[in-house]
C-alpha cells in the first residue's frame, strides 16, 4: 500500500454529496455530530440499531409496523432484524414521479428502449396481474433464463411485488448449470428468451429452452420472451405480450423484513451452487446505504454497470431505482464493434456513475484505450470497480486515461451479501492501489490464525457484527447447517468471507485474493493479485494464472505460472527470464515461479473470475468432473489443457 493520493474530496464536494447530506441530517435530527468518516463508521458499527434505523428514516423507506426494535440477538447467524416491520422492495423501487425517464436499455439484438417510471410501473402491474392469473402467490418461485433486458427487470419487480421469490440465470449459461440452480427451487413459472446476439454472432437458445422445459417441473408455466427474432411462442408456452395484456393497478404485498426476496447463486464451479436467499428488508436498507452513501447515487444520476443477469452486480445495478436514479442496461459484447464500446455508452447516454469489473479495466489498459481523449465524459463523476482486486496500475490508468476528476470507488464484497464489505466513500481520498475503508455498518477487519485482529499483516477478511443483507439462509437448508458451515465454521459467530486482506492503521485495505487459493511459500502467504499486476505490464503476455501445488510430503511444493502469450509471441527462455526478473524485482524472490508454462487459455467463470482453485485441484490429481462444472465457465473448452497436463506430468508438475 502507498500513500499516493489520486483524488481528494473538497469541502464543496462533501457538502454536495449524499454522505454530506446524511451527516447534516444526523446532526439536525439529534443523532450525532461526526467530523469525518472514521467517526461516522465507528458509530455505525457500535450502535447498529441506531444506525440502521437512521438509514430507514433518512431514505424514507416505505413500510409499516413498529421499527423501535431494530435487532434481536448479537451472535451471527442467530439474529433478527426489524421483527415488527413490513415492507416491499418493489414498492420502494417504483415510487416517484411517473414522467421521469428511469430506464435506457441498449442491445446488440434490438433497438434501444427507454421507459419512464410510470411506464415501468404499468408494465410491472400488468405482469404481476398476469402472474397471479397463472397461479403465482406469496412464496412461489418465479425464475428466468433471460439476458439483461427490460423484461427481466419487469418480471423481477412483478414477482417480488406479490411476495413471491425471484431467481435468474443468464442465457449464456449451459443447460446443466441452469438446471443445477433452478431445479433446487421447484419453480412455478419459468421465463425464457429465445436467444440473443453477441456482437455479430447469433446465439439461438431454442434447444436449451426445450431442455429446461423437459427437466423442470411439468406443471410449470412457461413465458416466452421473443427477444432474438420475434419468434412465435412455442406450443405450451405463453407469449410475453399476452402476459401483460390486461391493465392493472400497482399493488404491493408488504411482507416481514426477513421475507425472501430473491435467490442468487454462488459460482458453482466446484460443486452444486449455493442458493442464497436475501430478504426484502435487508436488500432495501443495504442498497440505500451502499448506493446512496458510498457510490453517491441519487435522483439526478444515470447509473450504468456492465454486467449480465448471472452476476450479483445486476441486482445491485437495478437497485439504484431505490435512490430515484435512472439506470442504463447493456446486453451484448462490450468490445463490439471496438474495444471502447462501453465508453461510447457512457458518453452518449450521459452516464454519471459507471460500474465495471477490474478485469475490464485491465483489458482496456492493455488495449491502450484512452476514453477521456476520445469521448466527452464531462458528466461522469463516479466509477465503481469490483469483481477482483484493482491494482495500483489500474487506479493510475483511470486517472490518466479516463478523468483526473472522477471519484473512483474500488470495492470488494460478494454475492453472499449482495453488497460490499469494503469500498470507497465521497468523504475520503482515493489512494492508488487501496480500498478506502470498511463500509458503514460493516465491522470488517483481518484475523490471524488464532482469531485475533491484526493490522499491517495479511489475514482472513472477517465481519464481526451482523449486517441486514447477510442471507436469511440457503434454499433447502432448514436447519442452516450448510449456511453455518460456509461462513461460521472457522470463527464461531464471526463471518469469514474467504479473502486475504491487509488493513492499515487508517482503515484502508488491499485484497490479495481468495484464501482458499493461497500461495504459501515457506510459510509466507502471497496474494495472486500481486502477480497479475506485474504480468499485465509485460506486452507479450495476454493473460496469466498462478497456483501453488503443495507437496504432500511437506516440501516447498510447486509455484506454477501459466501464461497465454499475445499473438506472435512465444513463451521461450527469454520471456521466462523477463517474467522471473520482473517478479523478483517488483515483488520478491519468493514470487519467482518454479514453472512458467505456456497455456492456450485461462479458464474463467461466468463472472470473469480466474479458476485458480479448480486448476490447482486438477493439477493435484482430482478429476475434472469433481472439480469443475463446464456450464459455469465462460470458456469451458479451456479446461482440457489443464486436464491433459495433469495426466501427462505426474506430481510435482513439470513444464
XYZ file of C-alpha atoms in Angstrom:
655
model
C 0.000 0.000 0.000
C 1.142 3.540 -0.728
C 0.158 6.981 0.469
C -0.188 8.298 -3.097
C -3.434 10.279 -3.250
C -5.112 10.463 -6.671
C -8.340 12.233 -5.718
C -9.306 14.292 -2.695
C -12.797 15.407 -1.677
C -13.207 19.140 -1.309
C -15.433 20.845 1.272
C -17.812 21.693 -1.578
C -17.917 18.117 -2.909
C -18.546 16.727 0.577
C -21.385 19.161 1.179
C -22.957 18.279 -2.167
C -22.596 14.508 -1.735
C -25.304 12.240 -0.358
C -22.957 11.412 2.513
C -22.669 15.127 3.273
C -26.456 15.437 3.306
C -26.646 12.431 5.604
C -24.121 13.953 8.047
C -26.117 17.184 8.141
C -29.343 15.236 8.689
C -27.822 13.224 11.553
C -26.827 16.441 13.283
C -30.140 18.194 12.608
C -32.148 15.256 13.996
C -30.012 14.962 17.118
C -28.484 11.617 16.224
C -24.895 12.816 16.345
C -22.253 15.195 15.068
C -19.456 13.365 13.257
C -16.431 15.327 11.995
C -15.410 12.714 9.420
C -15.777 9.221 8.060
C -13.778 7.376 10.773
C -16.050 8.761 13.489
C -19.174 8.059 11.459
C -18.062 4.488 10.722
C -17.225 3.819 14.379
C -20.717 4.966 15.415
C -22.321 2.867 12.669
C -20.743 -0.399 13.872
C -21.020 0.186 17.624
C -24.643 1.364 17.507
C -26.137 -0.977 14.907
C -29.835 -0.452 15.798
C -29.482 3.349 15.774
C -27.504 3.323 12.533
C -29.880 1.099 10.572
C -32.949 2.947 11.883
C -31.283 6.119 10.600
C -30.899 4.582 7.129
C -34.606 3.676 7.119
C -35.599 7.179 8.190
C -33.109 9.190 6.120
C -34.024 7.434 2.880
C -37.717 7.458 3.804
C -38.197 3.755 3.193
C -41.882 2.899 2.669
C -43.243 0.350 5.111
C -45.352 -0.088 8.194
C -45.161 -1.635 11.638
C -43.011 -0.857 14.664
C -39.321 -0.091 13.991
C -38.307 0.533 17.594
C -36.805 -2.947 17.823
C -34.179 -2.994 15.098
C -32.096 -6.022 16.087
C -32.634 -9.092 18.244
C -29.558 -11.170 19.057
C -25.862 -10.397 18.757
C -24.099 -13.585 17.629
C -24.337 -14.438 13.956
C -26.168 -16.018 12.311
C -28.821 -16.134 15.064
C -30.043 -12.552 14.743
C -33.311 -10.982 13.611
C -33.659 -7.533 12.049
C -36.758 -5.332 12.468
C -39.055 -8.177 13.578
C -42.173 -5.968 13.702
C -41.719 -4.094 10.406
C -43.226 -4.850 6.992
C -42.294 -3.532 3.554
C -41.930 -4.442 -0.114
C -38.787 -3.910 -2.182
C -40.741 -3.321 -5.411
C -42.897 -0.638 -3.810
C -39.778 1.254 -2.795
C -38.190 0.740 -6.218
C -41.130 2.180 -8.156
C -42.100 5.247 -6.120
C -41.586 8.717 -7.545
C -42.779 10.895 -10.437
C -44.269 8.868 -13.261
C -42.900 11.066 -16.057
C -39.221 10.695 -15.102
C -37.176 8.565 -17.570
C -35.665 5.825 -15.420
C -34.562 3.120 -17.856
C -32.455 3.070 -21.012
C -31.895 -0.412 -22.456
C -29.185 -0.898 -25.068
C -28.749 -4.108 -27.004
C -26.985 -5.670 -29.954
C -30.147 -7.706 -30.569
C -32.775 -4.972 -30.965
C -33.274 -1.218 -30.929
C -32.909 0.981 -27.839
C -35.789 1.030 -25.342
C -36.468 3.952 -23.000
C -39.050 3.834 -20.211
C -40.395 6.352 -17.727
C -41.166 5.341 -14.165
C -44.867 5.438 -14.988
C -44.375 3.074 -17.931
C -42.261 0.772 -15.772
C -44.885 0.797 -13.015
C -47.595 -0.047 -15.518
C -45.588 -2.925 -17.015
C -44.882 -4.317 -13.544
C -48.553 -4.068 -12.537
C -49.679 -5.831 -15.721
C -47.054 -8.550 -15.314
C -47.986 -9.084 -11.662
C -51.628 -9.464 -12.671
C -50.615 -11.971 -15.344
C -48.537 -13.967 -12.872
C -51.422 -14.025 -10.394
C -53.700 -15.259 -13.160
C -51.324 -18.173 -13.698
C -51.287 -19.163 -10.086
C -48.344 -17.275 -8.603
C -48.783 -16.361 -4.953
C -46.622 -15.476 -1.974
C -43.510 -17.672 -1.553
C -43.787 -19.244 -5.025
C -40.632 -19.154 -7.134
C -40.565 -17.366 -10.485
C -37.347 -17.924 -12.416
C -35.822 -16.598 -15.609
C -33.405 -17.683 -18.321
C -33.031 -14.150 -19.533
C -30.453 -11.534 -20.599
C -30.025 -8.015 -19.234
C -33.156 -6.512 -20.802
C -36.228 -4.607 -19.536
C -38.392 -7.735 -19.450
C -36.072 -9.241 -16.839
C -36.352 -6.201 -14.586
C -40.129 -6.040 -15.043
C -40.549 -9.754 -14.281
C -38.400 -9.483 -11.159
C -40.302 -6.490 -9.790
C -43.661 -8.076 -10.584
C -42.634 -11.288 -8.834
C -41.436 -9.663 -5.632
C -44.387 -7.233 -5.575
C -46.514 -10.347 -4.936
C -44.258 -11.622 -2.159
C -43.051 -14.409 -4.474
C -39.341 -15.216 -4.852
C -37.221 -14.400 -7.919
C -34.150 -16.056 -9.457
C -32.487 -15.668 -12.855
C -29.740 -17.245 -14.958
C -28.139 -15.610 -17.973
C -28.741 -17.357 -21.324
C -25.017 -17.792 -21.964
C -25.042 -20.441 -19.225
C -25.170 -24.083 -20.259
C -28.310 -26.064 -19.534
C -26.759 -28.276 -16.847
C -25.554 -25.233 -14.927
C -29.001 -23.661 -15.194
C -30.649 -26.881 -14.031
C -28.188 -27.171 -11.130
C -29.533 -23.827 -9.968
C -33.199 -23.708 -10.894
C -34.115 -27.325 -10.116
C -33.338 -26.574 -6.483
C -36.214 -24.073 -6.400
C -39.074 -26.128 -7.903
C -40.351 -23.049 -9.795
C -43.959 -22.206 -10.563
C -43.120 -20.036 -13.593
C -40.151 -20.003 -15.989
C -39.495 -17.040 -18.294
C -37.215 -17.726 -21.260
C -35.689 -15.755 -24.123
C -35.360 -17.435 -27.499
C -31.774 -16.252 -27.981
C -29.633 -13.151 -28.368
C -26.889 -11.556 -30.419
C -23.394 -11.155 -29.009
C -21.686 -8.671 -31.253
C -22.246 -10.055 -34.738
C -22.878 -13.614 -33.532
C -26.416 -15.000 -33.373
C -26.917 -17.264 -30.365
C -30.088 -19.334 -30.715
C -31.325 -20.845 -27.431
C -34.290 -22.880 -28.682
C -32.658 -26.243 -27.897
C -31.543 -25.112 -24.442
C -35.028 -23.837 -23.637
C -36.522 -27.153 -24.740
C -34.159 -28.994 -22.405
C -35.067 -26.744 -19.481
C -38.768 -27.270 -20.105
C -38.254 -31.028 -20.168
C -36.186 -31.183 -16.987
C -38.006 -28.634 -14.797
C -41.464 -29.328 -13.268
C -44.015 -30.384 -15.880
C -46.787 -28.284 -14.340
C -44.673 -25.131 -14.560
C -45.972 -22.186 -16.603
C -43.506 -21.082 -19.305
C -43.449 -17.490 -20.561
C -41.772 -16.937 -23.945
C -39.896 -13.643 -24.445
C -39.339 -13.122 -28.209
C -36.004 -11.335 -27.965
C -33.885 -12.719 -30.796
C -36.158 -12.725 -33.806
C -39.699 -12.144 -32.708
C -40.339 -15.878 -32.966
C -43.844 -17.069 -32.033
C -44.340 -18.661 -28.655
C -43.747 -22.445 -28.860
C -46.632 -24.782 -28.123
C -47.431 -24.973 -24.450
C -45.995 -21.541 -23.632
C -47.439 -18.079 -23.120
C -46.171 -15.105 -25.118
C -44.784 -12.222 -23.078
C -47.193 -9.656 -24.630
C -50.120 -11.883 -23.640
C -48.915 -11.969 -20.035
C -49.179 -8.148 -19.961
C -52.416 -7.915 -21.920
C -54.727 -6.850 -19.106
C -54.484 -3.415 -17.492
C -53.963 -3.422 -13.733
C -53.273 -1.032 -10.892
C -49.994 -1.333 -8.970
C -50.309 -3.409 -5.821
C -47.560 -4.387 -3.398
C -47.767 -7.076 -0.759
C -45.935 -5.799 2.306
C -44.065 -8.682 3.897
C -41.962 -9.144 7.046
C -38.483 -7.604 6.928
C -36.771 -11.000 6.530
C -39.211 -12.355 3.920
C -37.271 -13.903 0.980
C -36.822 -11.509 -1.936
C -34.653 -13.381 -4.402
C -32.235 -16.258 -4.705
C -28.747 -15.603 -6.045
C -26.297 -18.402 -6.699
C -22.653 -18.998 -5.919
C -20.396 -19.645 -8.909
C -20.923 -23.401 -8.934
C -17.503 -24.003 -10.471
C -16.580 -26.631 -7.865
C -19.934 -28.146 -6.868
C -23.661 -27.608 -6.690
C -24.209 -23.838 -6.495
C -25.394 -22.476 -3.173
C -28.874 -20.954 -3.477
C -28.505 -17.830 -1.330
C -31.669 -16.178 -0.016
C -31.760 -12.408 0.512
C -34.582 -10.506 2.179
C -36.832 -7.592 1.195
C -35.748 -5.531 4.179
C -32.062 -6.368 4.133
C -31.616 -5.500 0.458
C -33.765 -2.358 0.630
C -31.759 -0.901 3.532
C -28.364 -2.084 2.303
C -28.805 -0.773 -1.236
C -29.943 2.629 0.024
C -26.851 2.796 2.206
C -24.304 1.359 -0.215
C -25.502 3.030 -3.423
C -26.604 6.256 -1.753
C -23.800 6.915 0.728
C -20.851 5.108 -0.873
C -21.461 5.249 -4.625
C -23.157 8.647 -4.189
C -26.081 7.722 -6.446
C -29.240 9.843 -6.353
C -32.225 11.130 -8.361
C -30.110 13.202 -10.760
C -27.919 10.273 -11.797
C -27.728 7.750 -14.589
C -26.143 4.573 -13.252
C -24.617 2.066 -15.667
C -22.946 -1.213 -14.753
C -21.581 -3.647 -17.293
C -22.996 -6.947 -16.060
C -25.006 -9.990 -17.007
C -28.016 -11.250 -15.095
C -25.927 -14.045 -13.538
C -23.654 -11.636 -11.665
C -24.922 -10.078 -8.445
C -23.981 -6.689 -9.893
C -27.208 -6.945 -11.914
C -29.182 -6.972 -8.661
C -27.116 -4.080 -7.352
C -27.422 -2.011 -10.528
C -31.197 -2.223 -10.803
C -31.473 -1.358 -7.093
C -30.345 2.178 -7.967
C -34.040 2.765 -8.674
C -34.434 2.855 -4.880
C -32.467 6.121 -4.902
C -34.547 7.624 -7.717
C -31.691 7.161 -10.204
C -32.149 6.207 -13.835
C -30.318 3.063 -14.949
C -28.722 2.035 -18.235
C -28.873 -1.649 -19.189
C -26.490 -3.125 -21.768
C -26.743 -6.547 -23.392
C -24.032 -7.628 -25.785
C -20.323 -7.803 -26.483
C -18.515 -4.931 -24.705
C -15.759 -4.980 -27.329
C -18.016 -4.839 -30.403
C -17.501 -3.192 -32.771
C -14.478 -1.734 -30.959
C -12.833 -2.047 -27.503
C -14.191 1.377 -26.485
C -17.854 0.343 -26.877
C -18.818 0.874 -23.228
C -17.206 4.312 -23.052
C -19.317 5.308 -26.035
C -22.367 4.254 -23.999
C -21.156 6.357 -21.055
C -20.683 9.401 -23.273
C -23.790 9.130 -25.441
C -26.196 8.424 -22.585
C -24.900 10.939 -20.024
C -23.853 8.284 -17.531
C -22.821 9.874 -14.236
C -21.720 6.728 -12.363
C -20.186 3.772 -14.235
C -19.537 0.331 -12.753
C -17.437 -2.491 -14.150
C -15.098 -5.309 -13.203
C -11.409 -4.762 -12.562
C -10.692 -7.261 -15.343
C -12.460 -4.965 -17.828
C -10.217 -2.047 -16.864
C -7.145 -4.266 -17.162
C -8.196 -5.195 -20.704
C -8.826 -1.536 -21.571
C -5.390 -0.585 -20.291
C -3.831 -3.448 -22.236
C -5.626 -2.304 -25.405
C -4.345 1.264 -24.841
C -7.867 2.708 -24.877
C -7.954 6.419 -23.921
C -11.654 7.152 -23.339
C -11.083 10.595 -21.826
C -9.420 11.748 -25.036
C -11.883 10.038 -27.374
C -15.218 10.931 -25.752
C -16.911 13.704 -23.838
C -17.031 12.257 -20.322
C -17.668 15.569 -18.616
C -20.765 14.345 -16.750
C -19.070 11.167 -15.493
C -18.290 11.868 -11.847
C -18.056 8.390 -10.302
C -16.753 4.905 -11.085
C -17.375 1.680 -9.189
C -14.915 -1.194 -9.722
C -15.197 -4.679 -8.250
C -15.034 -8.384 -9.167
C -11.321 -8.738 -8.449
C -8.623 -6.565 -6.888
C -7.842 -3.382 -8.828
C -4.047 -2.972 -8.875
C -2.212 0.315 -8.491
C -1.708 0.495 -12.249
C -5.467 0.293 -12.752
C -6.012 3.286 -10.467
C -3.405 5.273 -12.386
C -4.937 4.323 -15.734
C -8.355 5.628 -14.661
C -6.972 8.997 -13.577
C -4.728 9.322 -16.635
C -6.920 7.834 -19.374
C -10.481 8.453 -18.149
C -10.613 11.583 -15.979
C -8.488 13.240 -13.293
C -11.661 14.366 -11.502
C -13.664 11.148 -11.209
C -14.404 9.620 -7.797
C -13.102 6.059 -8.200
C -14.511 3.540 -5.753
C -12.650 0.243 -5.640
C -14.770 -2.155 -3.609
C -14.987 -5.788 -2.557
C -17.925 -7.793 -1.317
C -19.855 -10.720 -2.624
C -22.926 -12.433 -3.940
C -23.358 -13.699 -0.391
C -24.367 -10.248 0.920
C -25.288 -8.505 -2.356
C -23.067 -5.578 -1.403
C -19.547 -4.620 -0.399
C -17.734 -5.104 2.871
C -15.084 -2.547 1.983
C -15.136 0.268 -0.551
C -14.862 3.968 -1.177
C -16.697 6.952 0.219
C -17.004 10.550 -1.017
C -15.697 11.584 2.412
C -12.201 10.068 1.985
C -9.358 10.429 -0.531
C -8.697 7.834 -3.234
C -5.255 6.282 -2.799
C -3.521 4.295 -5.519
C -3.998 0.557 -5.088
C -6.022 0.877 -1.893
C -9.650 0.293 -0.953
C -10.522 3.253 1.248
C -12.320 1.736 4.252
C -14.906 -0.701 5.582
C -18.382 0.392 4.555
C -20.770 1.923 7.054
C -22.400 -0.650 9.301
C -19.745 -3.256 8.386
C -17.264 -4.165 11.119
C -14.707 -5.684 8.742
C -11.152 -6.489 9.792
C -8.398 -9.086 9.358
C -7.950 -12.094 11.651
C -4.835 -14.189 12.098
C -4.915 -17.971 12.502
C -5.771 -17.642 16.204
C -8.783 -15.419 15.557
C -7.135 -12.198 16.730
C -7.442 -8.892 14.828
C -4.279 -7.817 13.007
C -3.162 -4.629 11.233
C -0.497 -4.300 8.529
C -0.405 -8.092 8.135
C -2.211 -10.375 5.736
C -5.138 -12.199 7.325
C -8.621 -13.552 6.768
C -11.283 -10.978 5.913
C -13.945 -11.261 8.599
C -17.045 -9.338 9.670
C -17.568 -9.332 13.427
C -21.062 -7.820 13.679
C -24.244 -8.661 11.742
C -25.413 -6.928 8.559
C -29.088 -6.865 7.467
C -28.202 -8.086 3.948
C -26.485 -11.233 5.191
C -28.503 -14.167 3.836
C -31.626 -15.254 5.639
C -30.389 -18.720 4.708
C -29.784 -21.105 1.818
C -32.616 -22.795 -0.053
C -33.312 -26.338 1.205
C -31.144 -25.783 4.284
C -33.827 -25.531 7.002
C -31.518 -26.031 9.977
C -28.896 -23.674 8.451
C -26.257 -26.374 8.693
C -24.761 -25.603 5.291
C -25.063 -21.860 5.892
C -23.161 -22.109 9.182
C -20.503 -24.331 7.656
C -19.953 -21.883 4.788
C -19.296 -18.730 6.814
C -19.009 -19.523 10.522
C -17.032 -22.773 10.789
C -13.608 -21.196 11.306
C -14.562 -18.486 13.798
C -17.893 -19.229 15.562
C -20.165 -16.189 15.498
C -17.843 -14.390 13.068
C -18.415 -14.180 9.299
C -15.328 -15.458 7.422
C -15.587 -14.427 3.810
C -12.661 -16.323 2.299
C -10.466 -13.436 1.103
C -6.931 -12.493 2.131
C -6.723 -8.853 3.169
C -4.304 -6.393 4.712
C -5.765 -3.451 6.668
C -3.588 -0.470 7.554
C -3.871 1.735 10.608
C -6.109 4.302 8.858
C -8.607 1.620 7.822
C -7.628 1.256 4.175
C -7.061 -2.219 2.801
C -5.817 -4.337 -0.071
C -7.496 -7.611 -1.049
C -4.908 -10.158 -2.166
C -7.054 -12.981 -3.492
C -9.025 -15.932 -2.183
C -7.744 -17.536 0.997
C -8.614 -20.984 -0.369
C -6.247 -20.277 -3.271
C -3.366 -19.277 -1.009
C 0.152 -19.258 -2.382
C 2.186 -20.359 0.628
C 5.920 -20.212 0.012
C 7.883 -21.365 3.012
C 5.211 -20.116 5.402
C 4.817 -16.739 3.657
C 1.404 -16.049 2.113
C 1.396 -14.435 -1.296
C -1.646 -12.846 -2.940
C -2.318 -13.795 -6.557
C -3.356 -10.249 -7.456
C 0.236 -9.094 -6.929
C 1.432 -11.462 -9.670
C -1.171 -10.331 -12.180
C -0.398 -6.668 -11.534
C 3.225 -7.224 -12.593
C 2.444 -9.504 -15.522
C -0.064 -7.078 -17.040
C 2.860 -4.764 -17.830
C 4.660 -7.356 -19.987
C 3.326 -6.806 -23.527
C 3.949 -10.390 -24.665
C 1.522 -11.730 -22.038
C -2.189 -11.720 -22.900
C -3.322 -13.462 -19.724
C -1.963 -15.490 -16.826
C -2.878 -17.684 -13.864
C -0.759 -18.672 -10.878
C -1.303 -21.584 -8.471
C 0.691 -23.211 -5.697
C 0.640 -27.024 -5.760
C 1.510 -28.236 -2.276
C 3.906 -31.100 -1.687
C 2.081 -33.730 0.391
C 5.446 -34.847 1.771
C 5.913 -31.444 3.382
C 8.279 -29.842 0.892
C 8.014 -26.389 -0.692
C 5.662 -27.537 -3.439
C 5.472 -26.039 -6.914
C 4.590 -22.444 -7.717
C 3.230 -22.746 -11.258
C 2.595 -19.799 -13.554
C 0.520 -20.312 -16.689
C 0.988 -17.698 -19.398
C -1.102 -17.063 -22.510
C 1.167 -15.253 -24.997
C -0.093 -12.495 -27.235
C -0.400 -13.158 -30.954
C 3.071 -13.656 -32.414
C 4.800 -14.007 -29.050
C 6.355 -17.195 -27.687
C 6.896 -18.399 -24.142
C 10.594 -19.095 -24.596
C 13.572 -18.855 -22.261
C 13.929 -15.131 -22.959
C 10.329 -14.368 -21.956
C 10.593 -16.675 -18.948
C 13.667 -14.745 -17.878
C 11.853 -11.413 -18.187
C 8.901 -12.763 -16.208
C 11.007 -14.087 -13.342
C 13.134 -10.944 -13.322
C 10.107 -8.660 -13.141
C 8.523 -10.687 -10.332
C 11.789 -10.769 -8.397
C 12.492 -7.067 -8.809
C 8.975 -5.711 -8.264
C 7.792 -8.202 -5.655
C 10.339 -10.559 -4.085
C 12.397 -13.695 -4.765
C 9.587 -15.703 -3.156
C 7.314 -14.648 -6.043
C 9.514 -16.279 -8.682
C 7.626 -19.318 -10.016
C 9.123 -22.791 -10.227
C 7.487 -23.340 -13.612
C 6.367 -20.946 -16.339
C 4.100 -22.903 -18.690
C 2.571 -21.669 -21.934
C -1.210 -22.172 -21.989
C -3.746 -21.665 -24.790
C -6.281 -20.015 -22.461
C -7.054 -19.208 -18.838
C -10.376 -20.630 -17.562
C -12.888 -18.106 -16.202
C -16.277 -18.466 -14.578
C -19.263 -16.508 -15.826
C -18.464 -13.532 -13.584
C -14.960 -13.248 -15.099
C -13.014 -14.703 -12.171
C -9.998 -16.894 -12.858
C -10.373 -20.505 -11.752
C -7.283 -20.674 -9.575
C -8.579 -23.244 -7.075
C -10.098 -25.649 -9.649
C -6.892 -25.600 -11.710
C -4.865 -26.277 -8.578
C -7.090 -29.222 -7.685
C -6.816 -30.643 -11.207
C -3.027 -30.454 -11.002
C -3.196 -32.219 -7.639
C -4.876 -35.139 -9.349
C -8.611 -34.554 -8.862
C -10.846 -35.389 -11.801
C -12.305 -32.549 -13.838
C -15.812 -33.907 -13.246
C -15.368 -33.447 -9.492
C -13.611 -30.107 -9.840
C -15.376 -28.009 -12.469
C -18.889 -27.629 -13.822
C -18.293 -26.767 -17.510
C -21.605 -24.941 -17.834
C -20.463 -22.490 -15.162
C -17.440 -21.457 -17.242
C -17.172 -18.612 -19.701
C -14.799 -20.729 -21.805
C -15.330 -24.401 -20.906
C -13.054 -25.580 -23.701
C -10.077 -24.082 -21.851
C -10.101 -26.668 -19.063
C -8.992 -29.521 -21.325
C -5.411 -28.250 -21.448
C -5.035 -28.480 -17.670
C -6.628 -31.922 -17.589
C -4.163 -33.179 -20.188
C -1.262 -31.553 -18.367
C -2.198 -33.255 -15.102
C -2.384 -36.646 -16.841
C 0.876 -36.222 -18.692
C 3.022 -34.886 -15.903
C 2.956 -36.666 -12.534
C 3.295 -34.566 -9.406
C 5.321 -32.469 -8.985
C 4.205 -30.701 -12.162
C 6.928 -30.112 -14.734
C 6.853 -27.953 -17.822
